[in-house]
PDB file of C-alpha atoms in Angstrom:
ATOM      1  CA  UNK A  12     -19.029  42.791 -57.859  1.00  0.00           C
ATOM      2  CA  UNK A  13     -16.251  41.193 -59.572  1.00  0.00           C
ATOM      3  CA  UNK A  14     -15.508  39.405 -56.348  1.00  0.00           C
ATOM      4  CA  UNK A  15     -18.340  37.453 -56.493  1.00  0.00           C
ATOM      5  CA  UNK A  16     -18.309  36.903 -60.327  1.00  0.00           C
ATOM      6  CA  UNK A  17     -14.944  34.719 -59.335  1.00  0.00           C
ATOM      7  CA  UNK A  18     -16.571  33.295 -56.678  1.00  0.00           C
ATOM      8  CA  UNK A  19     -19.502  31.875 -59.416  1.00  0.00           C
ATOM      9  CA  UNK A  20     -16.027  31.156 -61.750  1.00  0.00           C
ATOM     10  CA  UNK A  21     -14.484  28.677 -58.988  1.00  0.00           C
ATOM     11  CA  UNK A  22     -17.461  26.798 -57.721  1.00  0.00           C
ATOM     12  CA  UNK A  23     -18.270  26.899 -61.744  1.00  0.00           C
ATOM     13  CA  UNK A  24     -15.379  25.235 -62.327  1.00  0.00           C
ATOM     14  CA  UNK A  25     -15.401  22.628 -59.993  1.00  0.00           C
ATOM     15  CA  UNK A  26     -18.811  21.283 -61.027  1.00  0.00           C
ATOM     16  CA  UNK A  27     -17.666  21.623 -64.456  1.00  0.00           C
ATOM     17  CA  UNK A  28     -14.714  19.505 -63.617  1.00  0.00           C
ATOM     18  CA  UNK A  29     -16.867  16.871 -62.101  1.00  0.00           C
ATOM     19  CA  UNK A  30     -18.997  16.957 -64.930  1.00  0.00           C
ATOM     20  CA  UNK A  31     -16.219  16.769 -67.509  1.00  0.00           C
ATOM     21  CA  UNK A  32     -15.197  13.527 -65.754  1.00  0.00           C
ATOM     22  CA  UNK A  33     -17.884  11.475 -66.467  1.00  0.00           C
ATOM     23  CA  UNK A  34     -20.104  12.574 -63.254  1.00  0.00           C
ATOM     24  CA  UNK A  35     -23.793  14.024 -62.915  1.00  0.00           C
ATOM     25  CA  UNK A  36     -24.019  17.363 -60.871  1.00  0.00           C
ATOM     26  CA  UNK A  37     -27.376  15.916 -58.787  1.00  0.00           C
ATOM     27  CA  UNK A  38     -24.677  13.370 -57.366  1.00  0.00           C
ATOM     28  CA  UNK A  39     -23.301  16.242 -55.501  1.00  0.00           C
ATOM     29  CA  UNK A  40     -25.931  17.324 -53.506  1.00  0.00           C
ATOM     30  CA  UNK A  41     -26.877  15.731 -49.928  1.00  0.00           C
ATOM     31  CA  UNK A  42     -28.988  17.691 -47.616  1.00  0.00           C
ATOM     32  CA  UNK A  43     -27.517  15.350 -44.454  1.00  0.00           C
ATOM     33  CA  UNK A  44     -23.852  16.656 -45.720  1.00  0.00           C
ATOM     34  CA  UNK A  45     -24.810  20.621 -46.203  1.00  0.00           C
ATOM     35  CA  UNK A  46     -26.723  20.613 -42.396  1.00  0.00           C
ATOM     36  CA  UNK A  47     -24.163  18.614 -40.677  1.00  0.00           C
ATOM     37  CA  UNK A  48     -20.925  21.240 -42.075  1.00  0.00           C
ATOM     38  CA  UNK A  49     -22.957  24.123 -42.341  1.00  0.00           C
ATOM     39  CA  UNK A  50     -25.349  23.514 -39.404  1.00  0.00           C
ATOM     40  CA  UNK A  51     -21.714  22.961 -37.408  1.00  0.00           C
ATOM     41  CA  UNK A  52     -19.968  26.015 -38.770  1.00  0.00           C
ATOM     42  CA  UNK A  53     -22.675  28.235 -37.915  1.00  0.00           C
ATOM     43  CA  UNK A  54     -23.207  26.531 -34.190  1.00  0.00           C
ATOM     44  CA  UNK A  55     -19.326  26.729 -33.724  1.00  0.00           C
ATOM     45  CA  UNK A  56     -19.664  30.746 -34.425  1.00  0.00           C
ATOM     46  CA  UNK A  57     -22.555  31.401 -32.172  1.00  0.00           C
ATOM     47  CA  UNK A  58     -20.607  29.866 -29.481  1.00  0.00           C
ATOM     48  CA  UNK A  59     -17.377  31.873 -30.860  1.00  0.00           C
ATOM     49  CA  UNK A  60     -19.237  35.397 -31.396  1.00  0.00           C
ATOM     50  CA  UNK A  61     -21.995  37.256 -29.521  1.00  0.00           C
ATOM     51  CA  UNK A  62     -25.508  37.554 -31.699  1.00  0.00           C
ATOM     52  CA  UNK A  63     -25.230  41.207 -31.971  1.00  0.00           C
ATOM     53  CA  UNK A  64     -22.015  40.083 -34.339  1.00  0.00           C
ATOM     54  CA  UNK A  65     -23.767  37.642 -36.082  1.00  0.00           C
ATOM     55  CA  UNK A  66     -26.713  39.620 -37.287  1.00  0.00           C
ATOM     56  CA  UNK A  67     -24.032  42.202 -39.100  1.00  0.00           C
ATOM     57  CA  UNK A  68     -22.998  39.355 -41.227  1.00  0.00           C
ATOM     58  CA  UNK A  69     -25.260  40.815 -44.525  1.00  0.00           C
ATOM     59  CA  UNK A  70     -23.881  43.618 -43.698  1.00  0.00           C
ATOM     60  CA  UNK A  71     -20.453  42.881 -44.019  1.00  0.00           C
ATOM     61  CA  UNK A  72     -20.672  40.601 -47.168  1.00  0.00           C
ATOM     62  CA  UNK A  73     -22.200  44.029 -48.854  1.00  0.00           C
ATOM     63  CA  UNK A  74     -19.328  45.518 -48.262  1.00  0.00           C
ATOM     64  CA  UNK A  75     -17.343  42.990 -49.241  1.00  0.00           C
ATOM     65  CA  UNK A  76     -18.991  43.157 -52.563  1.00  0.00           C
ATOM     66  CA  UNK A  77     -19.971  45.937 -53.369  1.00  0.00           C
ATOM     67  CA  UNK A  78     -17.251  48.665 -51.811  1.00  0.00           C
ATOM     68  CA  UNK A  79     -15.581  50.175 -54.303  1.00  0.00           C
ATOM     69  CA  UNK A  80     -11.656  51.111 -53.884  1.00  0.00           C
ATOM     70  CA  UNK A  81     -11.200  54.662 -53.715  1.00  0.00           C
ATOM     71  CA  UNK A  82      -9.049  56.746 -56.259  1.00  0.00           C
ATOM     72  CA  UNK A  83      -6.041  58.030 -53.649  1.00  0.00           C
ATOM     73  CA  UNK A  84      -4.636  60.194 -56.545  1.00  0.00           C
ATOM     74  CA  UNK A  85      -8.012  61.809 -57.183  1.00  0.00           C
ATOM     75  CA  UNK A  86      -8.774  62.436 -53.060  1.00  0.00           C
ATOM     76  CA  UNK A  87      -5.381  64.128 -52.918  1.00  0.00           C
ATOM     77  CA  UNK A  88      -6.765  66.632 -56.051  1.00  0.00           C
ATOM     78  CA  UNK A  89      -9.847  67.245 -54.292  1.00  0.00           C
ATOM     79  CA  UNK A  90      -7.767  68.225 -51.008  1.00  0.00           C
ATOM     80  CA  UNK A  91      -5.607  70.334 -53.572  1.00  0.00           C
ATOM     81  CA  UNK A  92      -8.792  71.975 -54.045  1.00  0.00           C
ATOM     82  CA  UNK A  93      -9.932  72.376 -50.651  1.00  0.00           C
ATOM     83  CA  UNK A  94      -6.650  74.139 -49.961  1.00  0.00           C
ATOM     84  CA  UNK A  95      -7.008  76.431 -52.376  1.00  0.00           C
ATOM     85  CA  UNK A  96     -10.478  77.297 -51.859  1.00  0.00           C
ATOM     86  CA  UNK A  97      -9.668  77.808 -47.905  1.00  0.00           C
ATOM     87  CA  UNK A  98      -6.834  80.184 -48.976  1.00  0.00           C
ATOM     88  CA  UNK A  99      -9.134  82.311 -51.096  1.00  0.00           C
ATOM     89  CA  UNK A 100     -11.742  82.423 -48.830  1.00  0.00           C
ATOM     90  CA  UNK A 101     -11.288  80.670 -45.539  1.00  0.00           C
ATOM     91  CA  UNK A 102     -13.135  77.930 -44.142  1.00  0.00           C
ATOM     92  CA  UNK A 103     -16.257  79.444 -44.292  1.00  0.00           C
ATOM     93  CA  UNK A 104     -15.897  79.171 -48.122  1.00  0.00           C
ATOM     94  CA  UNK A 105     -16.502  75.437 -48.335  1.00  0.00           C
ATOM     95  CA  UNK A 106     -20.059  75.913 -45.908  1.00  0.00           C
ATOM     96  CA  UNK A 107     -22.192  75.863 -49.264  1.00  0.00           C
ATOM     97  CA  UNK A 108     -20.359  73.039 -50.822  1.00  0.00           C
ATOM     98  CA  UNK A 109     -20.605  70.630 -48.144  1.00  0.00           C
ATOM     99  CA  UNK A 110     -24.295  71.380 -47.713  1.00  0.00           C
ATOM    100  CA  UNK A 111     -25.112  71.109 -51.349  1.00  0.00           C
ATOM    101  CA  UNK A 112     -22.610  68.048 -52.246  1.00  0.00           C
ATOM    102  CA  UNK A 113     -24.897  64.784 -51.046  1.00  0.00           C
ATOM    103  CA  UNK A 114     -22.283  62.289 -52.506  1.00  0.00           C
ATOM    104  CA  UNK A 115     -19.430  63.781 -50.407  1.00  0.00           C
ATOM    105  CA  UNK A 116     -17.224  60.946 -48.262  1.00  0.00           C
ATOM    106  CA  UNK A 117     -19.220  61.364 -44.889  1.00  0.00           C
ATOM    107  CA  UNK A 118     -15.639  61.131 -43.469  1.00  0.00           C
ATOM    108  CA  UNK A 119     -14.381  63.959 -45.051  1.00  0.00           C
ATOM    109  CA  UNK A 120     -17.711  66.276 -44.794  1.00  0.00           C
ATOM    110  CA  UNK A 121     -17.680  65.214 -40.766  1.00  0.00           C
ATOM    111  CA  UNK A 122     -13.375  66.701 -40.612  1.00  0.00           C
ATOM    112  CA  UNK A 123     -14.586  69.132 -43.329  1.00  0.00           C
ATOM    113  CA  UNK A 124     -17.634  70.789 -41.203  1.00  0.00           C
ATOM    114  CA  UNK A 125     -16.044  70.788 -37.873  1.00  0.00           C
ATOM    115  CA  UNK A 126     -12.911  72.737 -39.073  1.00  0.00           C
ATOM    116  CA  UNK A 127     -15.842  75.224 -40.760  1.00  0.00           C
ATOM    117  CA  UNK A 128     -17.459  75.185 -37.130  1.00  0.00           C
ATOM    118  CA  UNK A 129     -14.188  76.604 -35.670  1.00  0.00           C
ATOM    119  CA  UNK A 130     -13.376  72.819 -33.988  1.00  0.00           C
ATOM    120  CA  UNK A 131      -9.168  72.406 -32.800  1.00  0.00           C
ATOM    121  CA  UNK A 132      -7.105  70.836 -35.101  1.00  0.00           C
ATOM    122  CA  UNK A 133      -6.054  68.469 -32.650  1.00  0.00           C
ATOM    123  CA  UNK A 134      -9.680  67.686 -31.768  1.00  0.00           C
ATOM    124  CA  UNK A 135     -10.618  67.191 -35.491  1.00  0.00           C
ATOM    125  CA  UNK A 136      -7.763  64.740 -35.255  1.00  0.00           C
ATOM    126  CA  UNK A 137      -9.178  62.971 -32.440  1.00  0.00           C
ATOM    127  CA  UNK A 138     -12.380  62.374 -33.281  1.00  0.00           C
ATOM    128  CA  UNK A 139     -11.662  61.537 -36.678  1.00  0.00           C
ATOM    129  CA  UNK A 140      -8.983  58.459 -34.819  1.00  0.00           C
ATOM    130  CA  UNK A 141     -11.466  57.375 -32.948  1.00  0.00           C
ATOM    131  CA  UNK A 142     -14.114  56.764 -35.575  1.00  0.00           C
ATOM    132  CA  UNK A 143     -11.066  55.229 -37.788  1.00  0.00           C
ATOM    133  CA  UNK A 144     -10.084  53.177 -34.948  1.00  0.00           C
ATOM    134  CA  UNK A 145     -13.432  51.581 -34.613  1.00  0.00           C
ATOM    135  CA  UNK A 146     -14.263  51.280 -38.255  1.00  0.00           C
ATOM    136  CA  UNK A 147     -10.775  48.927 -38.292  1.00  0.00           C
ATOM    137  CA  UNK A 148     -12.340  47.254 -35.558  1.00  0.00           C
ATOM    138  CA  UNK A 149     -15.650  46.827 -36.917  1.00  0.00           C
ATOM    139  CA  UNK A 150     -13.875  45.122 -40.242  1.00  0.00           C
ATOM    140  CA  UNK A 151     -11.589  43.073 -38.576  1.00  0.00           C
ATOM    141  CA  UNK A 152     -14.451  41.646 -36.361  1.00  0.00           C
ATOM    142  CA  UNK A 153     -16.395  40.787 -39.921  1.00  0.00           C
ATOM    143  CA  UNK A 154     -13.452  39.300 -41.157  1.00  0.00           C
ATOM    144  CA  UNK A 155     -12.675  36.885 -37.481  1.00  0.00           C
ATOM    145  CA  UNK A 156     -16.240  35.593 -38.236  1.00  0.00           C
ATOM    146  CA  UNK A 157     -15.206  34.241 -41.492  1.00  0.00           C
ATOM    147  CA  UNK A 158     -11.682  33.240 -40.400  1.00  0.00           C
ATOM    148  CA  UNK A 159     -13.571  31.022 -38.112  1.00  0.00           C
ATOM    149  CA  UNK A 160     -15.677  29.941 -40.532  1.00  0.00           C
ATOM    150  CA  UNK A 161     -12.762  29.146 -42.784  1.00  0.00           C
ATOM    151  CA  UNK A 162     -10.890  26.789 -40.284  1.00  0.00           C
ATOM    152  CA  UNK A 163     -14.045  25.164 -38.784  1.00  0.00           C
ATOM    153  CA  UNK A 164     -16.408  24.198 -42.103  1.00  0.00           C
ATOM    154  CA  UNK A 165     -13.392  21.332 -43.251  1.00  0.00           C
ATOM    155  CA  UNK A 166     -13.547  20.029 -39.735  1.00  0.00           C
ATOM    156  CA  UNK A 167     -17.239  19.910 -40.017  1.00  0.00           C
ATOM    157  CA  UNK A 168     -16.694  17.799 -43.553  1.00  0.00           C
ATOM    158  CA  UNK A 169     -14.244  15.511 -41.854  1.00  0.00           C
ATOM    159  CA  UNK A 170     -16.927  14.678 -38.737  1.00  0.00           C
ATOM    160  CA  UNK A 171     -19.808  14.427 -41.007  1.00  0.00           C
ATOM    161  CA  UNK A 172     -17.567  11.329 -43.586  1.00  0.00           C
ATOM    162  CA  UNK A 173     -16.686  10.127 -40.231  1.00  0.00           C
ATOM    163  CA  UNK A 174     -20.719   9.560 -39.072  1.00  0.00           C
ATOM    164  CA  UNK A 175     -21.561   8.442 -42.630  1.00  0.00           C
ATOM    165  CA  UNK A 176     -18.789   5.905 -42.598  1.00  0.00           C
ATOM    166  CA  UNK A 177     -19.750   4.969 -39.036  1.00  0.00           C
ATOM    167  CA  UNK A 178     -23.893   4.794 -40.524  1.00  0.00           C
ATOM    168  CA  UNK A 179     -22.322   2.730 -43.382  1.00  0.00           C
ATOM    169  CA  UNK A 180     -20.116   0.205 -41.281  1.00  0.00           C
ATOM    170  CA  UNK A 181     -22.392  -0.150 -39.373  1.00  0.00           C
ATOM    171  CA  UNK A 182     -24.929  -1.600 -42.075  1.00  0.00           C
ATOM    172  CA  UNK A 183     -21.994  -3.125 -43.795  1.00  0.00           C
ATOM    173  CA  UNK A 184     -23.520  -7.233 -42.921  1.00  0.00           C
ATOM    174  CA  UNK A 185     -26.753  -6.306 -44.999  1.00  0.00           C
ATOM    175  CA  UNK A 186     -25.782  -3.827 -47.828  1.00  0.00           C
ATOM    176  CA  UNK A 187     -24.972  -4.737 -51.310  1.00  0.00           C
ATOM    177  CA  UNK A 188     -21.895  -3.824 -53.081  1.00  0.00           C
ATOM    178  CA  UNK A 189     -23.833  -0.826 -55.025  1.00  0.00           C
ATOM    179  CA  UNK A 190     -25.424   0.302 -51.941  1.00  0.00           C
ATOM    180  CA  UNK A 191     -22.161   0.403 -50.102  1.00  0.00           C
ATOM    181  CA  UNK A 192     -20.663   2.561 -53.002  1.00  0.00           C
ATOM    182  CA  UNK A 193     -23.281   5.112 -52.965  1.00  0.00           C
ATOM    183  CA  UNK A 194     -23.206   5.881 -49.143  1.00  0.00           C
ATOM    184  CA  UNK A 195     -19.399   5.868 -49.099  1.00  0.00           C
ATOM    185  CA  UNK A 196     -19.481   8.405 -52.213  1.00  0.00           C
ATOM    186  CA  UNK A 197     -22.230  10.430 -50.020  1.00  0.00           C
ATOM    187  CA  UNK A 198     -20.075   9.961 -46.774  1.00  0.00           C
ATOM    188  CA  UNK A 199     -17.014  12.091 -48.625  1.00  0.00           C
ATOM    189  CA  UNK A 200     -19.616  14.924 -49.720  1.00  0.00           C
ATOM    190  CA  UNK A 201     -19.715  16.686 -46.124  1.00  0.00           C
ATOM    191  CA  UNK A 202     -15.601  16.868 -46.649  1.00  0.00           C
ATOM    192  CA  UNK A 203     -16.598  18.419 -50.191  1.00  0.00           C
ATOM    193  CA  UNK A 204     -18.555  21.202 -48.712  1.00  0.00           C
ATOM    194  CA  UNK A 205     -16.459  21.883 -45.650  1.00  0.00           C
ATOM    195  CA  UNK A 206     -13.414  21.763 -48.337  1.00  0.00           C
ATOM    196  CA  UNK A 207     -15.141  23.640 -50.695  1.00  0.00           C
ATOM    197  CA  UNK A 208     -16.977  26.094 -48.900  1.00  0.00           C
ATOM    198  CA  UNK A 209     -13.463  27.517 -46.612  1.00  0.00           C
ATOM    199  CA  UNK A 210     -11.459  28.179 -49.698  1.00  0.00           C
ATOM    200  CA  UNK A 211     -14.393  29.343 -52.232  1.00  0.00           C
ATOM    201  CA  UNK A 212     -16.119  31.489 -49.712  1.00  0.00           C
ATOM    202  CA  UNK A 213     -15.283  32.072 -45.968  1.00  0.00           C
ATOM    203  CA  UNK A 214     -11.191  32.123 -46.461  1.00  0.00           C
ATOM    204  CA  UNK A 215     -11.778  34.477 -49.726  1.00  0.00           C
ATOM    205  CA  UNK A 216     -14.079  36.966 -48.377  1.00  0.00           C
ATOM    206  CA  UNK A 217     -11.932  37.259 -44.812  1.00  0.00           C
ATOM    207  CA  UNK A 218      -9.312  37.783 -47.078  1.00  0.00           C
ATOM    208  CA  UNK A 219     -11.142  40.718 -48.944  1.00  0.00           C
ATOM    209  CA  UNK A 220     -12.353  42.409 -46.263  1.00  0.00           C
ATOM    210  CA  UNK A 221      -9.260  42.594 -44.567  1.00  0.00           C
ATOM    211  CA  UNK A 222      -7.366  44.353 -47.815  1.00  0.00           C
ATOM    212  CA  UNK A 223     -10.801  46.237 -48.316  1.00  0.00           C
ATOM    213  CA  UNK A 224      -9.726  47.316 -44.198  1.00  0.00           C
ATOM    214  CA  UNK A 225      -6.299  48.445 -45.254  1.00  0.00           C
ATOM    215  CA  UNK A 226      -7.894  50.480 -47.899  1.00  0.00           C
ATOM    216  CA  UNK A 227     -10.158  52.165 -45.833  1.00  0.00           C
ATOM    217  CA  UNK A 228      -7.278  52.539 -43.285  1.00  0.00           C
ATOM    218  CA  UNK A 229      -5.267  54.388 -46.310  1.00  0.00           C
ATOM    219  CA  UNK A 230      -7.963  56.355 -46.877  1.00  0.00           C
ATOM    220  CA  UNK A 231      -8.492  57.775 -43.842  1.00  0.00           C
ATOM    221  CA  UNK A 232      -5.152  58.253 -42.558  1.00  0.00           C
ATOM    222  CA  UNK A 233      -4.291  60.334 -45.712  1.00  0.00           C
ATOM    223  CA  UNK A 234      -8.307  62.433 -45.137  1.00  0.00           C
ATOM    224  CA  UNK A 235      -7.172  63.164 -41.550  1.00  0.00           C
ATOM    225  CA  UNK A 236      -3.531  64.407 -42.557  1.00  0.00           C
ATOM    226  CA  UNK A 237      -5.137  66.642 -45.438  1.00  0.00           C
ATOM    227  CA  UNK A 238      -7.387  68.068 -43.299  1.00  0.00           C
ATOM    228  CA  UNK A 239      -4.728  68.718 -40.679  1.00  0.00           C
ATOM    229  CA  UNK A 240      -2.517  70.206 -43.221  1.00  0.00           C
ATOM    230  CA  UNK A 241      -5.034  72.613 -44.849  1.00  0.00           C
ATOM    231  CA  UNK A 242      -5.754  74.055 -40.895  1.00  0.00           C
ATOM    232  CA  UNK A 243      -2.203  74.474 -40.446  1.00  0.00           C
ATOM    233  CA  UNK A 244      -2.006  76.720 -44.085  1.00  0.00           C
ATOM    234  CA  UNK A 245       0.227  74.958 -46.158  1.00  0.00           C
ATOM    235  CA  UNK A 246       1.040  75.198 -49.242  1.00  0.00           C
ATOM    236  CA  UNK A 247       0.211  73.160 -52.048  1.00  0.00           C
ATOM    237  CA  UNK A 248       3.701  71.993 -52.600  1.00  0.00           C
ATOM    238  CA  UNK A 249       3.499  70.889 -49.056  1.00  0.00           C
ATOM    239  CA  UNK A 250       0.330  69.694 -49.170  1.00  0.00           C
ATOM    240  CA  UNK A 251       0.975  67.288 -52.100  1.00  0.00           C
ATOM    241  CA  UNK A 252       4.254  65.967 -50.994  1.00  0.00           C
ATOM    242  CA  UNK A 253       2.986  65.387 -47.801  1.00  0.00           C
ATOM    243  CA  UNK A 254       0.524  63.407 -49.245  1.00  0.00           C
ATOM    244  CA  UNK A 255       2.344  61.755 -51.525  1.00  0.00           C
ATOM    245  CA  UNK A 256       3.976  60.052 -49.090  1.00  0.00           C
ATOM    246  CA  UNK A 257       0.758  57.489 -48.665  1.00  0.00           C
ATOM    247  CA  UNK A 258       1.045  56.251 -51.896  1.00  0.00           C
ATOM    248  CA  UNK A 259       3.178  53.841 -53.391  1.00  0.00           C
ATOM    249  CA  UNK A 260       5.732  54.547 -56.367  1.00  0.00           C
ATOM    250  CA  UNK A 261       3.884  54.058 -59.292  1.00  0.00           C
ATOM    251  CA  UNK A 262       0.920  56.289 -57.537  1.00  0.00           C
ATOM    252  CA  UNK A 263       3.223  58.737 -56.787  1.00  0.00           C
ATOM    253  CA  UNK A 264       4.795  58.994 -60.522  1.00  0.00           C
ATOM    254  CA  UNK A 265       1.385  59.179 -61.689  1.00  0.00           C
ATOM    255  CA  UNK A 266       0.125  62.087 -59.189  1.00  0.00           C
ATOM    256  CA  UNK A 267       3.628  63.714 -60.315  1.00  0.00           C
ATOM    257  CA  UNK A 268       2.826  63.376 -64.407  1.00  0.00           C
ATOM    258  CA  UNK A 269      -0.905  64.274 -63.574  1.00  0.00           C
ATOM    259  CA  UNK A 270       0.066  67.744 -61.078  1.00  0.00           C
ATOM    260  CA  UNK A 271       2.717  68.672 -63.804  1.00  0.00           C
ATOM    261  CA  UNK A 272       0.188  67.930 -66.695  1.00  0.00           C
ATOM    262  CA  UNK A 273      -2.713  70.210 -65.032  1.00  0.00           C
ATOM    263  CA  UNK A 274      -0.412  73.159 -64.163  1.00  0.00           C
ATOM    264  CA  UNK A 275       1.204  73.260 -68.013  1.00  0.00           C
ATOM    265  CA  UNK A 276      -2.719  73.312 -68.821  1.00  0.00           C
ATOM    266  CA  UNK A 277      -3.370  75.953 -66.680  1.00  0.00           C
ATOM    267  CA  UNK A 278      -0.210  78.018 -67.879  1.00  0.00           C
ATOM    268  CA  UNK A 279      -1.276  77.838 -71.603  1.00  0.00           C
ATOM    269  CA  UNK A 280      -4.812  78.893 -70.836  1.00  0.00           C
ATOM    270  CA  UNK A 281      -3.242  82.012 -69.374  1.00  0.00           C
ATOM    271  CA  UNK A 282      -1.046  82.694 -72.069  1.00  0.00           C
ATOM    272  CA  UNK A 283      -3.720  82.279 -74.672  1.00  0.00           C
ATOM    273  CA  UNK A 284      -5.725  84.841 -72.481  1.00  0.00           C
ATOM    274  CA  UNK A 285      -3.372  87.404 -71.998  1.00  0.00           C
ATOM    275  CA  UNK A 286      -2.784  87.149 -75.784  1.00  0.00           C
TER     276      UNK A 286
END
């Protein structure tokens, strides 16, 4: 959400610009302008991409903005959890929690149930690859389509000035001198929106959804590990340094303070109890 909040913020500021200058915001609009650049764009990328692409594009900007980055310190608890549970009572023990908990990461209820269905490690490990391995795909396709975007909408502005200067030289004999003005001014509009709409929206969000892919990426990678781990019976030292490993320094400080914090927790609950 706050993706597209900026998005409103930079086209916001632009016509505020224009306005603050002197100019009128209805001399910025020109239907010729927004079908030659956006008409083009969108011909240029069902030429570039198959339709079956193309009709994920909704799709794609929900994710863009609306996914929500995930909490890595807080997935490695809930694995610390996992473990602990499995220990107690085996895999078997976590059947009635993944059947009851609706919200769960399908990711992690899909590695979760097969290792509770007796599944291979190294076939949990597989599958779960392969359905990372195409997710990536699937988000760097999304994020080609507005690369392309990006790079072809400004050469869509530049051909439609260059047929409204062409339209206007061509009339030059019989215009007046305010006439001439206006077309020019509405000549430079398609290079406005081609301009405009690469680095406000298609560069932006092909940006974003390739950092929202290296998230997900993260994510996974460190949900596949976990679940590897807890088959193989580690500990939860093991587990957690393992893990820790996915996270950068400051992450890694904080899961430190945080695992510290909860265990002196625990300790003085015991204390108090046994006294």
């Amino acid at each position: 959400m706050s993706g597209l909040i900026f998005l409103i913020l930079g086209f916001g500021a632009l016509i505020l610009g224009f306005i603050g200058e002197g100019g009128h915001a209805t001399a910025l609009i020109s239907w010729t302008s927004f079908v030659i650049v956006f008409g083009g764009t969108f011909g240029s990328l069902g030429t570039s991409f198959t339709l079956k692409q193309l009709k994920n594009i909704g799709s794609i900007l929900r994710v863009a903005f609306t996914r929500k980055s995930t909490d890595l310190i807080e997935l490695i608890f809930y694995f610390d959890h996992v473990l602990h549970k499995v220990r107690k009572d085996g895999f078997l023990g976590l059947e009635e929690e993944l059947q009851e908990d609706e919200n769960m990461n399908p990711f992690i209820k899909k590695g979760l149930q097969s290792a509770v269905d007796g599944v291979k490690p190294e076939d949990i490990r597989n599958m779960l690859e392969i359905e990372a391995a195409m997710s990536s795909k699937r988000h760097k396709t999304g994020a080609s389509i507005f690369d392309s975007a990006g790079g072809t909408a400004p050469t869509m502005g530049i051909v439609g000035t260059v047929l409204g200067l062409v339209h206007v030289l061509g009339g030059l004999a019989k215009a007046d001198m305010n006439a001439l003005g206006g077309s020019i001014s509405a000549a430079f509009l398609a290079t406005l929106y081609g301009l405009g709409s690469a680095n406000l929206i298609f560069l932006p969000i092909a940006t974003r959804l390739k950092n929202l892919a290296k998230d997900e990426q993260l994510e996974k990678f460190i949900i596949i590990e976990a679940i590897s781990l807890i088959q193989d019976n580690v500990s939860p030292t093991t587990l957690r340094d393992t893990l820790k490993g996915f996270l950068n320094t400051k992450d890694q400080n904080k899961l430190e303070n945080r695992y510290f914090g909860t265990q002196n927790s625990e300790l003085n609950k015991e204390e108090q109890q046994s006294a």
